[in-house]
Short mmCIF file of C-alpha atoms in Angstrom, two decimals:
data_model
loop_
_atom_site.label_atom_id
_atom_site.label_comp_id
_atom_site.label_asym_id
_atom_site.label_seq_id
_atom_site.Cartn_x
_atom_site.Cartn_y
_atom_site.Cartn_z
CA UNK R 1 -54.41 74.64 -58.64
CA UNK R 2 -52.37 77.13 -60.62
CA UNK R 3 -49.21 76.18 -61.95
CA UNK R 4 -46.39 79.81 -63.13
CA UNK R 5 -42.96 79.88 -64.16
CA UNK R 6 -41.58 83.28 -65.74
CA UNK R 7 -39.75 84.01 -68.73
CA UNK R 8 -38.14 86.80 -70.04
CA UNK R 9 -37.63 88.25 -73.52
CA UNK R 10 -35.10 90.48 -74.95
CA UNK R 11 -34.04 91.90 -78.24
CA UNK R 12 -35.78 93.64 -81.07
CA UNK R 13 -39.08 91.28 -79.82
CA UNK R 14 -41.56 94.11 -81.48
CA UNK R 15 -39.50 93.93 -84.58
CA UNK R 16 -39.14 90.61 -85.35
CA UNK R 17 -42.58 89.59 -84.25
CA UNK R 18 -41.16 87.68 -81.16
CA UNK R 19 -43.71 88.99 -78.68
CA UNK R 20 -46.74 88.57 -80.79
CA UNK R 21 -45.80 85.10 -81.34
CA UNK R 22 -45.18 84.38 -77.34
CA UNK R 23 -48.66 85.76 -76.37
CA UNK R 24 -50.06 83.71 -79.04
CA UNK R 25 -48.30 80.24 -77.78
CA UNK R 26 -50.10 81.09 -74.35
CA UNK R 27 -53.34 81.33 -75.03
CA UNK R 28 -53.22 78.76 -77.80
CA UNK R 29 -52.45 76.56 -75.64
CA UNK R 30 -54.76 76.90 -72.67
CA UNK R 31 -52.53 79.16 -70.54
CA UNK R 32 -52.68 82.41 -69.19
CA UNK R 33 -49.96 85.39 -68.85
CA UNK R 34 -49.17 88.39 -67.19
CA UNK R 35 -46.69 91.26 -68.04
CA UNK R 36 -44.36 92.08 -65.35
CA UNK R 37 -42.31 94.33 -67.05
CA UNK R 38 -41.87 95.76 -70.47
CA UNK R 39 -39.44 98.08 -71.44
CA UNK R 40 -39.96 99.45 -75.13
CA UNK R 41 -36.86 100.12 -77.45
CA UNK R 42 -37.69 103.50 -78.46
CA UNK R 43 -34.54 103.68 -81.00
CA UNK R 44 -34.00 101.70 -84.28
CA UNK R 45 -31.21 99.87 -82.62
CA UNK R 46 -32.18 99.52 -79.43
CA UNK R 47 -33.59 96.23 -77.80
CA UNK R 48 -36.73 95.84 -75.88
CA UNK R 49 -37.40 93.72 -73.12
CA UNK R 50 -40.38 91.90 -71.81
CA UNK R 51 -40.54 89.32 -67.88
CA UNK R 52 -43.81 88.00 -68.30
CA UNK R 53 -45.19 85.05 -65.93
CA UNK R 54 -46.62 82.02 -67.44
CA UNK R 55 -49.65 79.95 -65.92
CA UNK R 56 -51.92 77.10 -66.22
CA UNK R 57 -54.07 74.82 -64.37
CA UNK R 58 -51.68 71.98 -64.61
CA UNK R 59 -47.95 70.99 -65.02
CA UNK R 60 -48.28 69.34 -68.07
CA UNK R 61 -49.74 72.13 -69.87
CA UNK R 62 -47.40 74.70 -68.21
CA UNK R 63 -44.16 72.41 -69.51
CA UNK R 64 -45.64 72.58 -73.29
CA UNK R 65 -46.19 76.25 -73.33
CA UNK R 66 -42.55 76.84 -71.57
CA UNK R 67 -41.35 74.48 -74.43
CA UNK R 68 -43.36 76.52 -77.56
CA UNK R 69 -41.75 79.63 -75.92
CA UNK R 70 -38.41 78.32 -75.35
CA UNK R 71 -38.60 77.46 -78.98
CA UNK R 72 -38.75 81.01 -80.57
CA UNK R 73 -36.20 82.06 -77.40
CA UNK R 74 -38.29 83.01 -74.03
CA UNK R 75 -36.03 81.92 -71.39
CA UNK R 76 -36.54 81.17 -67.68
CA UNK R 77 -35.85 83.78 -65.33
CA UNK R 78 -34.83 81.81 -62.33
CA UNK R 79 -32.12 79.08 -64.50
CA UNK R 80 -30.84 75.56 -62.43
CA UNK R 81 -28.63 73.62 -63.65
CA UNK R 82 -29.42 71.45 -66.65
CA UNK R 83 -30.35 68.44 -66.33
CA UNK R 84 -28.01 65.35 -67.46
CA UNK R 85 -28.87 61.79 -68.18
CA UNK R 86 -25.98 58.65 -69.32
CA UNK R 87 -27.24 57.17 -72.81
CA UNK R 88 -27.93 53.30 -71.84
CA UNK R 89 -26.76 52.37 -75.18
CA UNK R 90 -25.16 53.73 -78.65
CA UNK R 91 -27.70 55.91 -80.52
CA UNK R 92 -30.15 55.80 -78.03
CA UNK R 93 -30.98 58.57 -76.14
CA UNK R 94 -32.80 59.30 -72.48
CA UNK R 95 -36.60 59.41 -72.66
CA UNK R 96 -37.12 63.65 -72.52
CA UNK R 97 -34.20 64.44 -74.51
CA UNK R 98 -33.72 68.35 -75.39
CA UNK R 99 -33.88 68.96 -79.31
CA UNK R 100 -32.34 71.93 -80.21
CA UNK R 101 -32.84 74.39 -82.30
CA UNK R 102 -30.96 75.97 -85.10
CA UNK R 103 -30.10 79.10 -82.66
CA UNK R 104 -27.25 79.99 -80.53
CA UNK R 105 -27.66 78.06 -77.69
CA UNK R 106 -25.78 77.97 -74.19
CA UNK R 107 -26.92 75.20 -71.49
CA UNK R 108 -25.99 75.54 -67.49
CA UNK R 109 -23.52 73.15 -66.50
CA UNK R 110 -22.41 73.23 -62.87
CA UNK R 111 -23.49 76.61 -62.19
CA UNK R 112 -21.55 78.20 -65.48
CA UNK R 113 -23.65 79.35 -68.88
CA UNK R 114 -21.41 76.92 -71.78
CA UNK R 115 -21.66 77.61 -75.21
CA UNK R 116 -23.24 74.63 -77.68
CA UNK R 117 -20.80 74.30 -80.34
CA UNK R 118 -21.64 73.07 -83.87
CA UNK R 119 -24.93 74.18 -83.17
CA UNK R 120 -27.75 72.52 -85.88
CA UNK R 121 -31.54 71.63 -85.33
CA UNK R 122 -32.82 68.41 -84.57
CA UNK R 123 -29.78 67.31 -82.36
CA UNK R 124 -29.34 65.79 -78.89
CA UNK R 125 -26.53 68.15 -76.79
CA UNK R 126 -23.96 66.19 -74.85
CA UNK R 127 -21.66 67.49 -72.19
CA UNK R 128 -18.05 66.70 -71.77
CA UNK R 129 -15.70 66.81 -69.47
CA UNK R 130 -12.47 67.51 -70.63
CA UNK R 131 -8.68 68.78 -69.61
CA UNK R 132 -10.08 72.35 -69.34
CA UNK R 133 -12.69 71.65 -68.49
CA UNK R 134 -16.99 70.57 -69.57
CA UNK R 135 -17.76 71.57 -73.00
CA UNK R 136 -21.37 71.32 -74.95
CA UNK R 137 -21.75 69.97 -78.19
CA UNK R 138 -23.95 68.90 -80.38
CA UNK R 139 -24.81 65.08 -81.75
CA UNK R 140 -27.15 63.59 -84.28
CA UNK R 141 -29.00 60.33 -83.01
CA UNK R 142 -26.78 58.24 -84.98
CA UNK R 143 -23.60 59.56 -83.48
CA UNK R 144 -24.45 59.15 -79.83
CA UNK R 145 -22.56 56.57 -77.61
CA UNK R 146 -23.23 54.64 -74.70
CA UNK R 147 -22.23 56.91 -71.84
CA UNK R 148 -22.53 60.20 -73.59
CA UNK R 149 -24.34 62.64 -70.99
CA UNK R 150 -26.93 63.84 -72.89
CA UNK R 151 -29.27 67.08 -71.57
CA UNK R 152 -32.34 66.27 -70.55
CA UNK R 153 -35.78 68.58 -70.91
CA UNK R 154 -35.51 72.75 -71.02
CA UNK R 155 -34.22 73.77 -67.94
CA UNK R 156 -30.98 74.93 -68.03
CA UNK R 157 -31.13 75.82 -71.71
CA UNK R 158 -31.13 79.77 -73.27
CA UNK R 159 -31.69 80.06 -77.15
CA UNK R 160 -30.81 83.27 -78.50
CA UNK R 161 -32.53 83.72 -81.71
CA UNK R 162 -30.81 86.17 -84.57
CA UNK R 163 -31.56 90.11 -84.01
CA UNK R 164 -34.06 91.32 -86.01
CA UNK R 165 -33.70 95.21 -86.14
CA UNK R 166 -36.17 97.37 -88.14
CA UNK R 167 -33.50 98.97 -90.47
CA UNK R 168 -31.38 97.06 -92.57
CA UNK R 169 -28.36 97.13 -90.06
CA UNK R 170 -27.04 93.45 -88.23
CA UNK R 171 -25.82 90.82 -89.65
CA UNK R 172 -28.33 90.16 -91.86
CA UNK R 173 -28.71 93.70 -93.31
CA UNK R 174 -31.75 92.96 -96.61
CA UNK R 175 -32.56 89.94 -94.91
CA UNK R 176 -36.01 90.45 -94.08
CA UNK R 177 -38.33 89.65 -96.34
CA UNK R 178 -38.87 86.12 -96.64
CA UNK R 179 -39.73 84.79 -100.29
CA UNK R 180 -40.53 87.46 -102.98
CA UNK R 181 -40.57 87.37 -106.93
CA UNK R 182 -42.06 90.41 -106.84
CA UNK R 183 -39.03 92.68 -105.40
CA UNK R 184 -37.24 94.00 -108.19
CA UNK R 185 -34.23 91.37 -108.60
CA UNK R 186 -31.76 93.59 -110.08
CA UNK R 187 -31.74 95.27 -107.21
CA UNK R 188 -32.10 92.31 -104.57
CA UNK R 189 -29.05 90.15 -106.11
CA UNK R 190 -26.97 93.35 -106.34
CA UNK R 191 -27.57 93.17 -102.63
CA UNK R 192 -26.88 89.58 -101.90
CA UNK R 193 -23.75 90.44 -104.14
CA UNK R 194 -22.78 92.81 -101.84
CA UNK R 195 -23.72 90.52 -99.18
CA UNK R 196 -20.81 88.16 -100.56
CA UNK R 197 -18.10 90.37 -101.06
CA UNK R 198 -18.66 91.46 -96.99
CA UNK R 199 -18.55 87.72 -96.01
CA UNK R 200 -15.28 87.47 -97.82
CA UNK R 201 -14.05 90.99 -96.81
CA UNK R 202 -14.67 89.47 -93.26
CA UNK R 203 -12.66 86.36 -93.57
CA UNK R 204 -15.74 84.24 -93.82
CA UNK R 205 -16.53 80.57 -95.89
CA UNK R 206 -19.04 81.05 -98.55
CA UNK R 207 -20.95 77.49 -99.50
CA UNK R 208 -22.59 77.30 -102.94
CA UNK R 209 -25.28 74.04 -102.88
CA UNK R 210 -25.93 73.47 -106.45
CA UNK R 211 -28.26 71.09 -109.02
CA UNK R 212 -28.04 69.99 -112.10
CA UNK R 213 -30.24 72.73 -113.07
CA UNK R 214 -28.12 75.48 -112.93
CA UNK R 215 -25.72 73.86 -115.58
CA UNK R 216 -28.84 73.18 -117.97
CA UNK R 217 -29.89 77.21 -117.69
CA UNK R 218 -26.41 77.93 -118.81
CA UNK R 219 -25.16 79.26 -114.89
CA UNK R 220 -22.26 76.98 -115.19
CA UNK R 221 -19.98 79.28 -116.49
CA UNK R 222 -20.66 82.52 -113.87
CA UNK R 223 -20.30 79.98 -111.15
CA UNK R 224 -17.04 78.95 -112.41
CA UNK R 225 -15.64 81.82 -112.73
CA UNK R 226 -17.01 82.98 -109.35
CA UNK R 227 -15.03 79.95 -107.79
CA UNK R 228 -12.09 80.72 -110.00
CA UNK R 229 -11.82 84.60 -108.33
CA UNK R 230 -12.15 83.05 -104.64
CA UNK R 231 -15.40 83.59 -103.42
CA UNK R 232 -16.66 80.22 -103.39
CA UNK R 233 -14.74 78.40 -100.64
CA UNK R 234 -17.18 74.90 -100.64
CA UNK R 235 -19.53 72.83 -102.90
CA UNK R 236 -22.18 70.56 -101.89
CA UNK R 237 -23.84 69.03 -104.77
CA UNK R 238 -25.23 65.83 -106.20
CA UNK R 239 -24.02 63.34 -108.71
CA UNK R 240 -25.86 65.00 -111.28
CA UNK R 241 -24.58 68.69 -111.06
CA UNK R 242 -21.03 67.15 -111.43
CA UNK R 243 -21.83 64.74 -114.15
CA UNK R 244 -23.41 67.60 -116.13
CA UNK R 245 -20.84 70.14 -115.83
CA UNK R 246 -18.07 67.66 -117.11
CA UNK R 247 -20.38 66.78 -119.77
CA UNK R 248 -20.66 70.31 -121.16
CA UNK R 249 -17.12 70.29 -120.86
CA UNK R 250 -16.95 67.21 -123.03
CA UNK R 251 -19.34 67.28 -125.40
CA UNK R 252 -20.82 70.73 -125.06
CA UNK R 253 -24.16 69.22 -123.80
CA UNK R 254 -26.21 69.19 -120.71
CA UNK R 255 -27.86 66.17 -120.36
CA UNK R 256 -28.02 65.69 -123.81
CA UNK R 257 -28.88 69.13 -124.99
CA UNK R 258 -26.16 71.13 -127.08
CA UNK R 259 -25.44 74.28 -125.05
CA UNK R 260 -25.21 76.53 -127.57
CA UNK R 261 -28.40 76.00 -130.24
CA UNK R 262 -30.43 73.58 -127.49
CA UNK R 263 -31.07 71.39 -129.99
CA UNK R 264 -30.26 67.19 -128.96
CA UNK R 265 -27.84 65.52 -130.92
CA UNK R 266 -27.73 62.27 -132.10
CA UNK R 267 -26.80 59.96 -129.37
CA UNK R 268 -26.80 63.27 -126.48
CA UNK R 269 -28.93 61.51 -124.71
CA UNK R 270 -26.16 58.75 -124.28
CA UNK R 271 -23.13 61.60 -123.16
CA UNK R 272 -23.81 61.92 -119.30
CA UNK R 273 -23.27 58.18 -118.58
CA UNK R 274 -20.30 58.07 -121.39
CA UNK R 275 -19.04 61.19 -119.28
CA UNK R 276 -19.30 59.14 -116.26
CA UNK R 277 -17.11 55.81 -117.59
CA UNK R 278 -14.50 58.52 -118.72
CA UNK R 279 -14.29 59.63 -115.15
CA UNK R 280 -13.81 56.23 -113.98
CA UNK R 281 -11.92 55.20 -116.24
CA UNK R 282 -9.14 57.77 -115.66
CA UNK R 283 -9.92 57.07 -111.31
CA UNK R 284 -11.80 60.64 -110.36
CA UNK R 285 -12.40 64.02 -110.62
CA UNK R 286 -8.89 65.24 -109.96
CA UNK R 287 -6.87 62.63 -111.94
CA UNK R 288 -9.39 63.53 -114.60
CA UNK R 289 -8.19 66.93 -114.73
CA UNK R 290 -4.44 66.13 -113.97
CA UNK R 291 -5.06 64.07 -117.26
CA UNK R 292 -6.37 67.02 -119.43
CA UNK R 293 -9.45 65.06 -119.76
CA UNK R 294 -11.42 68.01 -118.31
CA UNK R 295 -10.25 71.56 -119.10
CA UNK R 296 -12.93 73.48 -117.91
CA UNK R 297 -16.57 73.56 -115.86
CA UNK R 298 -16.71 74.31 -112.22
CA UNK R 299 -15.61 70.99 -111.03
CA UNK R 300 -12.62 71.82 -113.07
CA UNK R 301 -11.80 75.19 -111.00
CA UNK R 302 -12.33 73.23 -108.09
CA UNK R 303 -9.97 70.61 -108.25
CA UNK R 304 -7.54 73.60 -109.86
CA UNK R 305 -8.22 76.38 -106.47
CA UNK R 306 -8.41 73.48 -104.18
CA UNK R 307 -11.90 74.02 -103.44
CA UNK R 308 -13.41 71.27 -101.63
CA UNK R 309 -16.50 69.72 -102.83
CA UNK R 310 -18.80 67.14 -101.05
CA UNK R 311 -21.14 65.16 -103.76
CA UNK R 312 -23.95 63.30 -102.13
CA UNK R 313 -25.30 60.26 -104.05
CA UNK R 314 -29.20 59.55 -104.07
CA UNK R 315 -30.75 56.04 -105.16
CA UNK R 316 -31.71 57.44 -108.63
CA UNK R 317 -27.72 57.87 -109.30
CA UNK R 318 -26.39 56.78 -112.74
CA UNK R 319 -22.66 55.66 -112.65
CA UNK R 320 -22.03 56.88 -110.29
CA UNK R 321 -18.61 59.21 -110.43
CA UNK R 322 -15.70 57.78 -107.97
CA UNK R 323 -16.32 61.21 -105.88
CA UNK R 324 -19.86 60.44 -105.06
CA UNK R 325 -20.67 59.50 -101.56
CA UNK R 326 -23.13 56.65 -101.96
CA UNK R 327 -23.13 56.09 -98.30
CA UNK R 328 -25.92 58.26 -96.66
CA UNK R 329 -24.27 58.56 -93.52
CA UNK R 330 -20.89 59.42 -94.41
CA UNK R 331 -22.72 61.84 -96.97
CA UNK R 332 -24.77 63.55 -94.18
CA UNK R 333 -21.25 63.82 -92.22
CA UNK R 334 -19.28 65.49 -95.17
CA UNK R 335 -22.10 67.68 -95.18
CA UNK R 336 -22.80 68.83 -91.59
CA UNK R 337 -18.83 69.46 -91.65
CA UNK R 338 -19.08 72.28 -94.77
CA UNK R 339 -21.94 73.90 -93.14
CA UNK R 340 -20.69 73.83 -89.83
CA UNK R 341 -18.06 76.55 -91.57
CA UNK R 342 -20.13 77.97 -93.68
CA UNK R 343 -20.66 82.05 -93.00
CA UNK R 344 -22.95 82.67 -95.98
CA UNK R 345 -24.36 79.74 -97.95
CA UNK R 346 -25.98 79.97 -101.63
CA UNK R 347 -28.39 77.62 -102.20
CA UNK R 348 -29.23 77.68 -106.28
CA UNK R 349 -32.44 75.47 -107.73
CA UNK R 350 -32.37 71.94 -105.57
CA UNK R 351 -34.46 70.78 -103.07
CA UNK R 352 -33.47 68.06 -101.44
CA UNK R 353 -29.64 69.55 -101.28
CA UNK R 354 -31.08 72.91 -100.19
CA UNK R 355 -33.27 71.15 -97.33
CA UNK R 356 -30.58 69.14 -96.55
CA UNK R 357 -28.00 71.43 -96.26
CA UNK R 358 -30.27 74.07 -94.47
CA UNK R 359 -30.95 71.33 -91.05
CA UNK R 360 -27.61 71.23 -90.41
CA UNK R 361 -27.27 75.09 -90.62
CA UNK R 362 -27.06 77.74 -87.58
CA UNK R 363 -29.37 80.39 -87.66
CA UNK R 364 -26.73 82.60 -88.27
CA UNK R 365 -25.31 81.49 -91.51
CA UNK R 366 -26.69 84.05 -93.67
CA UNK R 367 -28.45 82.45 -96.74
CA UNK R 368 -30.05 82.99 -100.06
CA UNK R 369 -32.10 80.26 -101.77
CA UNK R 370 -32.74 80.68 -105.48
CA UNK R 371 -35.43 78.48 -107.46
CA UNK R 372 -37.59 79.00 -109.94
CA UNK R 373 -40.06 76.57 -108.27
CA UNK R 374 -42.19 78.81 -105.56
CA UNK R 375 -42.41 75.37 -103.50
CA UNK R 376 -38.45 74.46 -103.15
CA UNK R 377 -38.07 77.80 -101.44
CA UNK R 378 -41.20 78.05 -99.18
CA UNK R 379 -40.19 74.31 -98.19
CA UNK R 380 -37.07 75.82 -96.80
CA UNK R 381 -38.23 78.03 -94.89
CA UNK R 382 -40.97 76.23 -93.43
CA UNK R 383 -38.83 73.54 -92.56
CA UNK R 384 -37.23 75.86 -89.81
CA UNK R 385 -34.51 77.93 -91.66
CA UNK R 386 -36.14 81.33 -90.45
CA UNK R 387 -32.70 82.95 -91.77
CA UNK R 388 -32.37 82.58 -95.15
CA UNK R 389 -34.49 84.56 -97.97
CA UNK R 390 -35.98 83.41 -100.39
CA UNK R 391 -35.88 84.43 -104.81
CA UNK R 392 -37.96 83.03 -106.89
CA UNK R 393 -36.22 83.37 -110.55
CA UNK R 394 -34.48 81.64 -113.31
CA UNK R 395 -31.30 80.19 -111.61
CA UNK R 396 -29.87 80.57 -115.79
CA UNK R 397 -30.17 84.50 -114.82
CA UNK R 398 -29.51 84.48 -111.15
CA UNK R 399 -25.70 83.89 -110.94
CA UNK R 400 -24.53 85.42 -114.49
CA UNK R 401 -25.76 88.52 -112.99
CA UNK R 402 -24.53 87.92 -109.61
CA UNK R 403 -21.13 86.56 -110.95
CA UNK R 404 -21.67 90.32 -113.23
CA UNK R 405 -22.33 92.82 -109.91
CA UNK R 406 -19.37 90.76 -107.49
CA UNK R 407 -16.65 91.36 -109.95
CA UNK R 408 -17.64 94.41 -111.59
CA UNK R 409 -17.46 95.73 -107.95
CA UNK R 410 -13.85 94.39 -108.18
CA UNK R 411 -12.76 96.00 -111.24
CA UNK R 412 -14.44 99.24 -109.80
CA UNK R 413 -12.04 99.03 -106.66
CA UNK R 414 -8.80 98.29 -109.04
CA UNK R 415 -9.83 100.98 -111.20
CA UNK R 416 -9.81 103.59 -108.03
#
């Protein structure tokens, strides 16, 4: 016995690879298809579209290929209703649960497509009924509630992945090329530059997710300046990136390591955690600048532009500083909440931020990650963030120059 559904796929499917990867699923996984229809896009900017039906010689197998292909956004053609299952108890969910994606996603809710708000990977979607009526929303595991009517399996479900047009047009105009440190970076961060100034242009939130590492290159300085000018709206770092940049605002080290000749002075080595009691000594960040303690760094321009900053704590912590969020769940919260705003996010030399950061990220947020370790960006990517590219070079030369091409661009525009 044969078992078919059909799907349908639409978009720039050529382009982006879409149907190659959809004929693939199938016949890695035992099935077999058949093209109904396939209308080619013959102009840069025009969509294709593909109904192909799906077989295979039983149910289970048919469900896992539908699932791959959901994944990558091949929807049904004939959509029910989704289906809807009470949680028997906080943070646990009904057996079949749908995990969504980092796409756009709408579910089917008494015969009426609803839009999945705060869309993130990795999440259960709950429906609620409310005054005006159900709404769709996303939930971690650890959020859920007894009662929460969580959606059950695929059907019911459309993913709309990001276009992918040939040219550079859409919303993510150079961003299609994956990892390089090959590309000519001059040219590339002029672009992401440009990149910036549109997303603030626009209205939009720019996140910066920063390590300690860009303070030690000597990137402190552009970024603070970038944050000073207004186009940084959020910060999501760790202990260490904060504790750091005070510190060079201190004692003109980096963990230990004089700024200027990068030589270690006598008892450097001993500055970060003395940089750390001073902070809690005078109660936090903010009263520390209030105090004229700290008179410069980015955390400085931050508390001073009323930039908001979320500092997640990790076990290897020293201190740590009053603003660090030692609890892992609260942290994870502060977090999903910047990028859940976040148009354009800059992720610059950390990998655990960067990763964290990007699963709580749409598909749409347009975003750069810089390292100079091949590994931290390929990890990103891999993990699922299929819309962010990827440089690998020296975060120390990365945002001066960025910091260089934004405002220059600025002084060009006063100057006509």
């Amino acid at each position: 016995m044969t078992f078919t559904r059909t799907v349908e796929l639409d978009g720039h499917i050529i382009d982006s690879g879409m149907m190659q990867q959809a004929m693939g699923i199938v016949m890695d996984l035992g099935g077999d298809f058949d093209v109904e229809q396939f209308d080619v896009g013959r102009q840069k900017d025009e969509p294709s579209y593909c109904r192909m039906s799906v077989s295979a010689d039983d149910r289970e197998t048919l469900q896992e290929i539908l699932h791959e292909l959901h994944q990558i956004g091949a929807n049904l053609t004939d959509p029910v209703d989704a289906r809807v299952e009470a949680s028997p108890a906080d943070r646990v969910v009904p057996v079949g649960f749908y995990s969504t994606t980092n796409h756009p996603t709408d579910v089917r809710y008494q015969g009426e497509w609803l839009p999945v708000e705060d869309i993130e990977m990795d999440c259960a979607i709950v429906i609620e009924e409310t005054d005006d009526g159900p709404r769709a929303s996303t939930k971690v595991l650890n959020g859920i509630e007894e009662g929460d009517l969580v959606v059950t399996d695929e059907a019911g479900i459309r993913v709309k992945p990001p276009e992918r047009p040939r040219d550079a047009s859409g919303p993510f105009g150079f961003m299609q090329g994956g990892v390089s440190s090959e590309r000519p970076s001059e040219s590339l961060i002029e672009e992401v530059a440009e990149a910036l100034r549109e997303t603030k242009a626009d209205g939009g939130n720019v996140l910066v997710v920063a390590g300690p590492a860009l303070i030690h290159s000597g990137g402190g300085d552009a970024l603070a300046e970038l944050v000073r000018e207004g186009y940084v709206d959020m910060i999501s770092a760790g202990n260490g990136f904060a504790t750091h940049d005070i510190e060079r605002g201190l004692y003109g080290t980096s963990l230990g390591m004089d700024m200027e000749t990068m030589e270690h002075p006598r008892k450097g080595h001993k500055h970060h955690i003395y940089t750390i009691s001073e902070v809690i000594r005078a109660g936090g960040i903010a009263e520390a600048v209030e105090e004229g303690l700290i008179e410069s760094g980015v955390m400085y321009e931050c508390v001073k532009h009323d930039v908001p900053y979320v500092l997640a704590g990790s076990i290897r912590d020293d201190g740590p500083l009053p603003d660090t969020i030692t609890d892992t769940i609260e942290a994870q919260n502060a977090i999903r909440e910047q990028a859940h705003r976040a148009d354009m996010v800059l992720m610059l030399s950390t990998l655990l931020h960067s990763v964290a950061v990007g699963n709580c990220l749409p598909s749409t947020a347009k975003t750069v990650c810089v390292d100079i370790n091949p590994a931290t960006v390929t990890q990103l990517l891999d993990r699922g963030s299929s819309q962010a590219i990827g440089m690998v070079t020296d975060i120390g030369t990365f945002v001066p120059t960025l910091a260089e091409k934004v405002l220059e661009a600025d002084d060009d525009n006063d100057d006509n």
